[in-house]
Short mmCIF file of C-alpha atoms in Angstrom, two decimals:
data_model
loop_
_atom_site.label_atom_id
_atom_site.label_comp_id
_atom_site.label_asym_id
_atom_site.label_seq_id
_atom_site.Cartn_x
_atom_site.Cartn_y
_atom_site.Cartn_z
CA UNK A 124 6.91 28.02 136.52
CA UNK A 125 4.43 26.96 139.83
CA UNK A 126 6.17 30.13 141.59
CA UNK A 127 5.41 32.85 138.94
CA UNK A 128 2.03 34.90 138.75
CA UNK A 129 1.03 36.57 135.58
CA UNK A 130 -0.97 39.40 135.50
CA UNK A 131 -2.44 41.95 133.14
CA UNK A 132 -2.11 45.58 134.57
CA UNK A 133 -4.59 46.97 136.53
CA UNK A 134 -5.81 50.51 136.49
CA UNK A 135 -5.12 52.67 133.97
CA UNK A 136 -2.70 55.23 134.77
CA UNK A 137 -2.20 59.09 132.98
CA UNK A 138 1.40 57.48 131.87
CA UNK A 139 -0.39 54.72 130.30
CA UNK A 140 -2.67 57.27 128.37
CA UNK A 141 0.04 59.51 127.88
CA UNK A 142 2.34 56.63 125.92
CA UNK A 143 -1.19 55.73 124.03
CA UNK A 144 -1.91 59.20 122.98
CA UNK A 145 1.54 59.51 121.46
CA UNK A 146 2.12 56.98 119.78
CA UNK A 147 -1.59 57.47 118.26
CA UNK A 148 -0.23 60.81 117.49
CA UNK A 149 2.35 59.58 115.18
CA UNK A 150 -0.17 56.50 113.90
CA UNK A 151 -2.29 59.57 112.74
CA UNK A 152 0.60 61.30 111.11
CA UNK A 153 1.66 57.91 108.79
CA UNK A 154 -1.79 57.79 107.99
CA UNK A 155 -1.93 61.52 106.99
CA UNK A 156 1.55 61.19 105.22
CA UNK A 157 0.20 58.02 103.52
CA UNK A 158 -2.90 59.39 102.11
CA UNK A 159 -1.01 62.85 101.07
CA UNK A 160 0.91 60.26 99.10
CA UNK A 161 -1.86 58.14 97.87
CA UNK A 162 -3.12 61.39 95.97
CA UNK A 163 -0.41 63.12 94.92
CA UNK A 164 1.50 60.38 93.71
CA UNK A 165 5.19 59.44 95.14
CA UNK A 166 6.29 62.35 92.66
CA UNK A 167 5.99 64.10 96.53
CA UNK A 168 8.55 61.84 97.85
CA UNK A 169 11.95 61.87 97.16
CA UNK A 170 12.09 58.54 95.49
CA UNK A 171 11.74 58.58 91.35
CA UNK A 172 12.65 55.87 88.34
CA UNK A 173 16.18 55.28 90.13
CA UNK A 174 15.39 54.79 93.81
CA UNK A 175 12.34 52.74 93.90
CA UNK A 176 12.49 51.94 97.28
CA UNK A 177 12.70 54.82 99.31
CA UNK A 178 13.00 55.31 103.35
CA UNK A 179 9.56 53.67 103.86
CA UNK A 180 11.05 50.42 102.91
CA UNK A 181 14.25 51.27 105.50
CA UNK A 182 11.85 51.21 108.20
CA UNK A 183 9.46 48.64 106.49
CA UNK A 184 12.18 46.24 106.27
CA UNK A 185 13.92 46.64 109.60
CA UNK A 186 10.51 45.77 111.31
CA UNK A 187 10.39 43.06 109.76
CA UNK A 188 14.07 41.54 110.21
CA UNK A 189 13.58 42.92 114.19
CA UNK A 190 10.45 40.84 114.60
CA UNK A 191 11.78 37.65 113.42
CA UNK A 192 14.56 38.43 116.13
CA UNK A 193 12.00 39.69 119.18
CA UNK A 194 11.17 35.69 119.03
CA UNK A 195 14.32 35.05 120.30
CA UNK A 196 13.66 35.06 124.26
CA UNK A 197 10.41 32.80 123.68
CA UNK A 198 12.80 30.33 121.27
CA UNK A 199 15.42 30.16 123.62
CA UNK A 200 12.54 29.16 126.18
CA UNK A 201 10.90 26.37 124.54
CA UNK A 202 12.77 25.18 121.87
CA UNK A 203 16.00 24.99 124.22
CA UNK A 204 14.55 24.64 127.78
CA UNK A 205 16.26 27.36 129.00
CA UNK A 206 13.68 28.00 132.42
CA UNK A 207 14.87 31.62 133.27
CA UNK A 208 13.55 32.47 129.51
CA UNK A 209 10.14 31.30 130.34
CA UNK A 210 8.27 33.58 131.97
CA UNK A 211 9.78 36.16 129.63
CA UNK A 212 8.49 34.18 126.40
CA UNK A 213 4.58 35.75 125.51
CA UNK A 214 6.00 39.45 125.42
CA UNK A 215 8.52 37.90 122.72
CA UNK A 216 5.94 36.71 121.18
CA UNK A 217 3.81 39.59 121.43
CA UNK A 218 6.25 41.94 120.44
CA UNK A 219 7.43 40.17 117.46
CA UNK A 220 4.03 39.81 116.13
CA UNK A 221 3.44 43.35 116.45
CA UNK A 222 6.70 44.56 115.07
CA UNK A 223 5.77 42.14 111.66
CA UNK A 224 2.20 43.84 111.86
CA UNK A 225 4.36 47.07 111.86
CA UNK A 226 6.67 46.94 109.38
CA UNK A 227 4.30 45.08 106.79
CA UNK A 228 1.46 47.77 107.08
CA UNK A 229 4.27 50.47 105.83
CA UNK A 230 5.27 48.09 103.37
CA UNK A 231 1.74 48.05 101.99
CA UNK A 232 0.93 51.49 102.32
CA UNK A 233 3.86 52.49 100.00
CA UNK A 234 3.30 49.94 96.85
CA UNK A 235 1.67 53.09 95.58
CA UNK A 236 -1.54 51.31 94.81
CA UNK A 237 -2.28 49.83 98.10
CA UNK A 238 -5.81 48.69 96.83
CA UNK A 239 -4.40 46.77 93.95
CA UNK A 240 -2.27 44.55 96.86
CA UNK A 241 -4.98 41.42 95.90
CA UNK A 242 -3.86 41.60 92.59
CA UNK A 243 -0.17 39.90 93.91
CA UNK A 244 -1.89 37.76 96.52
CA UNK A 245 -3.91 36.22 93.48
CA UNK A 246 -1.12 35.88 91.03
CA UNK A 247 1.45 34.09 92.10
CA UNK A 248 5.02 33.44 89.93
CA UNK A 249 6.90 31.29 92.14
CA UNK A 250 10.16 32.12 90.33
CA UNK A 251 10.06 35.19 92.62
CA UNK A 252 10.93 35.64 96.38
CA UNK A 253 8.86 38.22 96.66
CA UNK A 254 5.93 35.67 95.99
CA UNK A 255 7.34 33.36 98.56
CA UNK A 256 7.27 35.98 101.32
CA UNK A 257 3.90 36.53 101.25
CA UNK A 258 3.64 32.87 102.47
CA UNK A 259 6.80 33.37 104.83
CA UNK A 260 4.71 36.78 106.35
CA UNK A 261 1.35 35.02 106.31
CA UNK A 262 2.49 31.69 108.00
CA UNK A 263 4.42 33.93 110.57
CA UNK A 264 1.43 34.99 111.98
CA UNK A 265 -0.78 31.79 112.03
CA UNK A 266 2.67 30.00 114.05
CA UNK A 267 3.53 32.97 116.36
CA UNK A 268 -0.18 32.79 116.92
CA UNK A 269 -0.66 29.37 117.98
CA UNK A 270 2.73 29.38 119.58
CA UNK A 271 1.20 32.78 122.14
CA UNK A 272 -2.42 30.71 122.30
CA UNK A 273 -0.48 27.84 124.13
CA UNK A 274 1.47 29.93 126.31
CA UNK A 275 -1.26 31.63 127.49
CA UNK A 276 -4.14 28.98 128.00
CA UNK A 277 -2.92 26.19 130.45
CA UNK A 278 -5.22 23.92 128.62
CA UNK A 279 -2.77 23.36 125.39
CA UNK A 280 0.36 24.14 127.50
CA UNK A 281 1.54 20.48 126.65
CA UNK A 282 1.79 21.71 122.76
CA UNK A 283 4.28 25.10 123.70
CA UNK A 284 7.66 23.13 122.96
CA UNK A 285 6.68 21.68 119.06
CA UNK A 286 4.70 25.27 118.33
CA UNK A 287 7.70 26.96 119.84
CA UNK A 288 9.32 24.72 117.58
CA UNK A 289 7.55 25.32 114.34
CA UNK A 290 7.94 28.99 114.87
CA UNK A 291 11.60 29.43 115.29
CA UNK A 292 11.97 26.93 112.21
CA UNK A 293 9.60 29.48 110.18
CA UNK A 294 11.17 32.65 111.48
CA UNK A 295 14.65 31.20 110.41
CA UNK A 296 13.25 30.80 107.02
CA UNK A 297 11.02 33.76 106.79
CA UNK A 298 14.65 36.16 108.07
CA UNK A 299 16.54 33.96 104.84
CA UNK A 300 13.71 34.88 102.80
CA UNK A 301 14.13 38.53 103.85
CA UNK A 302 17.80 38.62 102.90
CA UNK A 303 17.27 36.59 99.87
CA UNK A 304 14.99 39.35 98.46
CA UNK A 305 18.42 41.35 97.87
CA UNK A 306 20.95 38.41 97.37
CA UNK A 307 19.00 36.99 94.55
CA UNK A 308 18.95 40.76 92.99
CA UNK A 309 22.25 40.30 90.99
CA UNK A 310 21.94 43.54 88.91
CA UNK A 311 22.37 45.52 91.54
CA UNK A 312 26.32 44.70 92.22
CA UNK A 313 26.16 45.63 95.97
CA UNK A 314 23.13 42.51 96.59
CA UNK A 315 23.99 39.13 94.49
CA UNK A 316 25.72 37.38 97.56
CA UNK A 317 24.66 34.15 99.53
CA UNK A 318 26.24 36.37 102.37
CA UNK A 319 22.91 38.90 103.17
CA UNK A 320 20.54 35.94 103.67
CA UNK A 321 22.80 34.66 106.95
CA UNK A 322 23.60 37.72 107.57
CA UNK A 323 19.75 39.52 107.42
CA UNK A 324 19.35 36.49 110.63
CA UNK A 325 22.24 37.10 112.53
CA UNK A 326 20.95 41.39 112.30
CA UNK A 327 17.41 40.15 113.29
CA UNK A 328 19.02 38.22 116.56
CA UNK A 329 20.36 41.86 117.50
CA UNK A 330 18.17 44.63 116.41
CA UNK A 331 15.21 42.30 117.88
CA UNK A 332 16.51 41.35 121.49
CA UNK A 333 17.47 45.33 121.32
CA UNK A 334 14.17 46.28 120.81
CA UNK A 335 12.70 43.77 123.29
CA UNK A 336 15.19 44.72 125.60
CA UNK A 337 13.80 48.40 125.93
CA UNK A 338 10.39 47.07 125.42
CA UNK A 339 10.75 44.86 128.96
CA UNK A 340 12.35 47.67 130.68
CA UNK A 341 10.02 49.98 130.18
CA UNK A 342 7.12 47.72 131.21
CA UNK A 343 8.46 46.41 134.20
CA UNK A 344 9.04 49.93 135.14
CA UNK A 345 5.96 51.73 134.06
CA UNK A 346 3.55 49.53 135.42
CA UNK A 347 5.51 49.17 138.72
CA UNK A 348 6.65 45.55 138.78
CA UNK A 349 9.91 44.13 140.11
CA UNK A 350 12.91 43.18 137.39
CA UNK A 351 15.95 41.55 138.71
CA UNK A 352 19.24 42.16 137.39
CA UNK A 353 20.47 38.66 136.69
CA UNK A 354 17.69 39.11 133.47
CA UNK A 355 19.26 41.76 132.71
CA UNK A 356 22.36 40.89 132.94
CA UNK A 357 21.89 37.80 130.99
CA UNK A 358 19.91 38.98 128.07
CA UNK A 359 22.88 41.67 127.91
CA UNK A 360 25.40 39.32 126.88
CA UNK A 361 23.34 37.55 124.60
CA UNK A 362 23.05 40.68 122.87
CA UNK A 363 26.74 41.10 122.93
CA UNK A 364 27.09 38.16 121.16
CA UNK A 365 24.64 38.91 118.73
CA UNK A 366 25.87 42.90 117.73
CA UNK A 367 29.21 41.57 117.23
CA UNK A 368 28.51 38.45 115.37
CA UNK A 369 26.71 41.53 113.14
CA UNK A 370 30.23 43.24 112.87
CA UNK A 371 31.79 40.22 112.21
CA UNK A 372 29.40 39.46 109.07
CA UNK A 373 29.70 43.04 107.66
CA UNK A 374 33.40 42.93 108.01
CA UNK A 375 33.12 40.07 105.98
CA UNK A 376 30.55 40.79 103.02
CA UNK A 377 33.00 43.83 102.32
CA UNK A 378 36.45 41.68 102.30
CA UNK A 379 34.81 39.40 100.20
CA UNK A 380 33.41 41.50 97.29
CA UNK A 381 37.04 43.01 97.62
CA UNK A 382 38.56 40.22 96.71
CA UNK A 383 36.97 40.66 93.30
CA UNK A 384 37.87 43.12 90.99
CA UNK A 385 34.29 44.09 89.47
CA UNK A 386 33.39 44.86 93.03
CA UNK A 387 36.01 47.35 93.67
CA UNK A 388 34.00 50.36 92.42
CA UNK A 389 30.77 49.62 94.16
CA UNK A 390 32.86 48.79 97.42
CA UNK A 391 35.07 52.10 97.01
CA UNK A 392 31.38 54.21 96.93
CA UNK A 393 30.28 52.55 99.56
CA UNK A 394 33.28 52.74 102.06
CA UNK A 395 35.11 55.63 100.60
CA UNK A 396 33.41 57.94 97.99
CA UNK A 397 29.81 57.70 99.07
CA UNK A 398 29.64 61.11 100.63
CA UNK A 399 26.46 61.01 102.95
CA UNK A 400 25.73 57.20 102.33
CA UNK A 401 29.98 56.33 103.59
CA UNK A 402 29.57 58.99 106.67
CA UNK A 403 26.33 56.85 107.48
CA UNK A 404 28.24 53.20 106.64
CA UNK A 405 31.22 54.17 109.21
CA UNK A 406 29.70 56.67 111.77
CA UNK A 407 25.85 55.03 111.72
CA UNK A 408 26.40 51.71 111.03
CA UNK A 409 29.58 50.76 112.41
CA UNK A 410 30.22 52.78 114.96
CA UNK A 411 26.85 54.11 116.21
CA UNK A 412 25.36 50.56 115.77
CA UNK A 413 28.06 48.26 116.72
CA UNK A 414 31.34 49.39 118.27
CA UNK A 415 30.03 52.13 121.03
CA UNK A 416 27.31 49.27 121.95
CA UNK A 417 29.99 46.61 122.17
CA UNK A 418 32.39 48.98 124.85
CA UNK A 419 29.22 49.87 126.67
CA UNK A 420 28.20 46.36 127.44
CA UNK A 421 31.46 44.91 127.83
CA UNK A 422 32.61 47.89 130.49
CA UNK A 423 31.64 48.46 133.76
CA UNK A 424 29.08 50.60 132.05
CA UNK A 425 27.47 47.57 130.97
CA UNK A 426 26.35 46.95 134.48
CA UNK A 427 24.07 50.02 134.66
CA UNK A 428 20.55 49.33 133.49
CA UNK A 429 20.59 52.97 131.73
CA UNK A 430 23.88 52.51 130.21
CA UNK A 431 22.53 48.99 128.97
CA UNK A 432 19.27 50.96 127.17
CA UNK A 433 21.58 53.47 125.78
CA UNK A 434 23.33 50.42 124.20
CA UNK A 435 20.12 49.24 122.97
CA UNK A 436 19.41 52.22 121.25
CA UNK A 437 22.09 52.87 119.81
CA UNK A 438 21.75 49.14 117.87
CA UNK A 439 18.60 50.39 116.64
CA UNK A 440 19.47 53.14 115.07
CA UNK A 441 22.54 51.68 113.46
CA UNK A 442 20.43 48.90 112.54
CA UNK A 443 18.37 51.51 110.61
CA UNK A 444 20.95 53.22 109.19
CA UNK A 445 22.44 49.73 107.98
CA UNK A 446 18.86 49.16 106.22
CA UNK A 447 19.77 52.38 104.75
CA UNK A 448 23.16 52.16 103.12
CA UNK A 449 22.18 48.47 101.99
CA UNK A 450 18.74 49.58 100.46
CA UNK A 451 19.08 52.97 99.10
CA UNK A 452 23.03 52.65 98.49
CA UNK A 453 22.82 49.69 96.38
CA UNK A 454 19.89 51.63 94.28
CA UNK A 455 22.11 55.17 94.22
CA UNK A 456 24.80 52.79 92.53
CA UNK A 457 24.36 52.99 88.89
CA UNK A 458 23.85 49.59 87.03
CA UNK A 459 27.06 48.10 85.07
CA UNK A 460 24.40 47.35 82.29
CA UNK A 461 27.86 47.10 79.81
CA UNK A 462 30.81 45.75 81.68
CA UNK A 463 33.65 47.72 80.29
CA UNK A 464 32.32 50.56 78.88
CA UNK A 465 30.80 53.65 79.50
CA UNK A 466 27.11 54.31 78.76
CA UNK A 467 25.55 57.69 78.61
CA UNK A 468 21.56 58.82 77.82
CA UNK A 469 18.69 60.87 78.94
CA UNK A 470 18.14 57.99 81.39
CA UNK A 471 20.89 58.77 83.74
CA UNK A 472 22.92 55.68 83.16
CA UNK A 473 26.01 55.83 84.75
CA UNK A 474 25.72 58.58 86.85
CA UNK A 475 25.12 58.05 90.59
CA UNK A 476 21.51 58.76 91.73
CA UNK A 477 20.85 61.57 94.43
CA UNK A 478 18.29 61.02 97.13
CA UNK A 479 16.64 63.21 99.64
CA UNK A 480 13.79 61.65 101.89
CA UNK A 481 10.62 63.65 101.82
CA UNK A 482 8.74 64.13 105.34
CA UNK A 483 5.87 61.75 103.95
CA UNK A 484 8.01 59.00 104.17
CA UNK A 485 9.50 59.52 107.14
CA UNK A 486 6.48 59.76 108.60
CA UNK A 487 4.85 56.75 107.38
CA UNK A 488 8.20 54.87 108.88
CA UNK A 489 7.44 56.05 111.72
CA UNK A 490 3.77 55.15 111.61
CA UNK A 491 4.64 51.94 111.49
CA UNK A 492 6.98 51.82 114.28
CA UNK A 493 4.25 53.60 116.41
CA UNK A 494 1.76 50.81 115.64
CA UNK A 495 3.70 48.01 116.37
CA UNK A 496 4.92 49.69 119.72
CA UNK A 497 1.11 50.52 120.25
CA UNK A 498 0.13 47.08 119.84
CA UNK A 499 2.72 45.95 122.73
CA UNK A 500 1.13 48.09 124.72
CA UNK A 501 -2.49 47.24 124.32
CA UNK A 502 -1.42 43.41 124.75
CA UNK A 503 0.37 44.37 128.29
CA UNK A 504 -2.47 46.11 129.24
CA UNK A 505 -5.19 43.45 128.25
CA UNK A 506 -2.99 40.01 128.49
CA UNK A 507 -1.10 38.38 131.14
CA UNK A 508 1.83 38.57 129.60
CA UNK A 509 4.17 40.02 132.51
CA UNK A 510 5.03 37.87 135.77
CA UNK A 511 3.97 39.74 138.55
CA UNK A 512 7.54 39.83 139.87
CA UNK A 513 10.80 38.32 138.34
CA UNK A 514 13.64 39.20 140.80
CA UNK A 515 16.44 37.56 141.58
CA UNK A 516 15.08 35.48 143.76
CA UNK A 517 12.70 34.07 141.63
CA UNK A 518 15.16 33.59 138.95
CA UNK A 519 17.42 31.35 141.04
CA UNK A 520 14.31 29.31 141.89
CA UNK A 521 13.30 28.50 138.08
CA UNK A 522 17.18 28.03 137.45
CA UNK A 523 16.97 25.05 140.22
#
C-alpha cells in the first residue's frame, strides 16, 4: 500500500455540479412525493388493505440488500488479505453506508406516520424480526463506521482487519435478517422458506458489487484518474459468480415449493398465470437480470468496459424487478386462510389483488436512490477515498 496515493478531488468541475444538481433534483421530488403522501394519506398511492407494501418498499428494500453487498470489495480486502482489493476498500465502505442511509430513509418515509417511528424504537417485542432489524440497521452503521475511521486515519490502521472483521460478520447477519423478514411470514405461501434468508445474501453479493461497479467507473472517469483493466477484469468475474449463484438459488426456491402440492397454485401465478407480475418474473428477473448479464460477461463482450456497465445495469434492474415479484407478488396472492375450500366476502378473499404504482411512490424510490448516490459523491469529493492512480502497473506491484 507504500506505492498508492489517495486523494480527494480537487476543483470542482460543471460535471461535478451538474451530477449534484440532479440528483438533488430527484431528492426534491421524493421529498415532494413524500409530503403529498403524508397529507393525503396513501389512499393516493396505489397500495390499499391488500398490498401493504407498495413500490416504496421495492426500492426500500433493494437498497438495503445492495448495501450489505457494496461491502464486499472492502471484506474481501481485510478480512481475506486479498492486496489488489485494498486500495479499493473505503469507496465500499462509503458506498454501502450510503446505499443503507438510502434505502432506510424511504423505508421511513412510507410507514405512513413517519413521526410516530419512536414509538417502535421504544417498544420492542423481540418475537419479531422486524424488532431485530432495527438493531441489525443501527449496528451497521456504528461497524461500517469504525471499519471507514480506520481505513482512513493511519493512526488506528493496525485495527482495519478485526473491524473489517466485525463488519462482514454483521452484514452477513443483518442480509439473513433481511430475508428472514419474508421467510418467517408463513401466511403468505410464496415467503415461509429457510431458502430467502441465503438467498437475500447471495442477491446482496450481486446487486451490490453491480452497483459499486458503476459507482468506481464513473469516478475514476469523471474526476480524471487512471483505472486499469486487470480491476476490472477481476471484479467482473466475481460478479459472474455472484449473478449466477443468484440464478442458481431462484431456480431452486421454485423446484422446491414444486415439489409440494399446496405450492402448486402460488407457483403456477407466479411462473405462468401472473400476467404482468410472470412477464416481469421471466423477462425482468431472469432474463433482464441474470441471463443477458451472464453472456455479456462471459463473451468477448465482457472485455469491453461499456459492455461490462451495460451488464451491471442490467443486474440492477432485474434485481429490482426481483424485489418486485417477491414483494408485491406474494401480497397480490390471496391468503389460503381455509385450506380446501373456497371463501368469498366483501373483503376480497380469494380473489387476486390488482396493483398499479402511483407516481408518489415511484418517486420517493427514487429519492432514495438519489440520496444514497448523492452521498457517494459528496464523500469522493471531500474524502480520500480514491488512489490517485490504480493501473496495471500498480496492481501487479500490490499483487507482489
Amino acid at each position: 500500500m507504500a506505492s498508492i496515493t489517495f486523494r480527494e478531488v480537487e476543483g470542482s468541475s460543471p460535471k461535478y455540479w451538474m451530477l449534484f444538481g440532479f440528483l438533488g433534483l430527484f431528492v426534491l421530488f421524493g421529498a415532494l412525493a413524500w409530503n403529498y403522501m403524508h397529507h393525503h394519506g396513501h389512499v393516493v398511492t396505489g397500495m390499499d388493505n391488500q398490498i401493504v407494501w407498495g413500490l416504496p418498499h421495492v426500492f426500500a428494500v433493494f437498497l438495503i440488500v445492495a448495501a450489505s453487498g457494496a461491502l464486499n470489495v472492502a471484506s474481501i480486502a481485510s478480512v481475506f488479505n486479498k492486496p489488489m482489493y485494498k486500495p479499493l476498500a473505503p469507496l465500499s465502505a462509503v458506498l454501502s453506508l450510503a446505499l443503507l442511509l438510502g434505502g432506510l430513509l424511504v423505508l421511513v418515509l412510507d410507514l405512513g406516520r413517519s413521526d410516530r417511528l419512536i414509538v417502535a424504537m421504544t417498544n420492542f417485542n423481540f418475537k419479531s424480526m422486524f424488532t431485530w432489524n432495527v438493531f441489525l440497521y443501527s449496528g451497521f452503521f456504528v461497524l461500517v463506521g469504525i471499519y471507514l475511521w480506520t481505513m482512513l486515519d493511519r493512526s488506528v490502521k493496525s485495527y482495519s482487519k478485526a473491524a473489517g472483521t466485525a463488519a462482514f460478520i454483521w452484514r452477513l447477519t443483518l442480509t439473513t435478517g433481511t430475508g428472514s423478514l419474508f421467510g418467517f411470514l408463513v401466511a403468505r405461501e410464496l415467503y415461509g422458506t429457510a431458502m430467502l434468508a441465503p438467498m437475500f445474501i447471495i442477491m446482496s453479493f450481486a446487486y451490490g458489487l453491480a452497483i459499486y461497479l458503476m459507482v468506481l467507473a464513473a469516478a475514476y472517469a469523471w474526476t480524471g484518474r487512471e483505472l486499469g483493466d486487470a480491476v476490472m477484469m477481476r471484479l467482473k468475474t466475481l460478479l459472474v459468480v455472484f449473478v449466477a449463484a443468484v440464478l442458481y438459488f431462484v431456480v431452486v426456491q421454485h423446484m422446491t415449493s414444486l415439489y409440494f402440492t399446496k405450492f402448486h397454485a402460488v407457483e403456477a401465478f407466479i411462473l405462468r398465470d401472473g400476467g404482468g407480475l410472470t412477464t416481469l418474473f421471466w423477462v425482468g428477473q431472469i432474463v433482464i437480470g441474470c441471463v443477458v448479464p451472464l453472456v455479456i460477461l462471459l463473451s468477448s463482450l465482457g472485455k469491453q468496459r461499456t459492455w461490462i456497465m451495460i451488464a451491471c445495469g442490467l443486474v440492477i434492474l432485474g434485481g429490482v424487478a426481483q424485489m418486485y415479484v417477491t414483494i408485491i407478488g406474494a401480497q397480490a396472492y390471496p391468503l389460503d386462510m381455509f385450506p380446501g375450500l373456497t371463501e368469498k366476502s366483501s373483503f376480497f378473499d380469494g380473489e387476486i389483488h390488482a396493483y398499479a404504482p402511483s407516481m408518489p411512490e415511484l418517486f420517493l424510490g427514487l429519492g432514495g436512490v438519489a440520496i444514497a448516490l448523492l452521498a457517494t459523491t459528496f464523500a469522493v469529493k471531500v474524502l480520500r477515498l480514491l488512489p490517485a492512480s490504480l493501473d496495471d502497473a500498480t496492481v501487479a506491484k500490490l499483487e507482489h
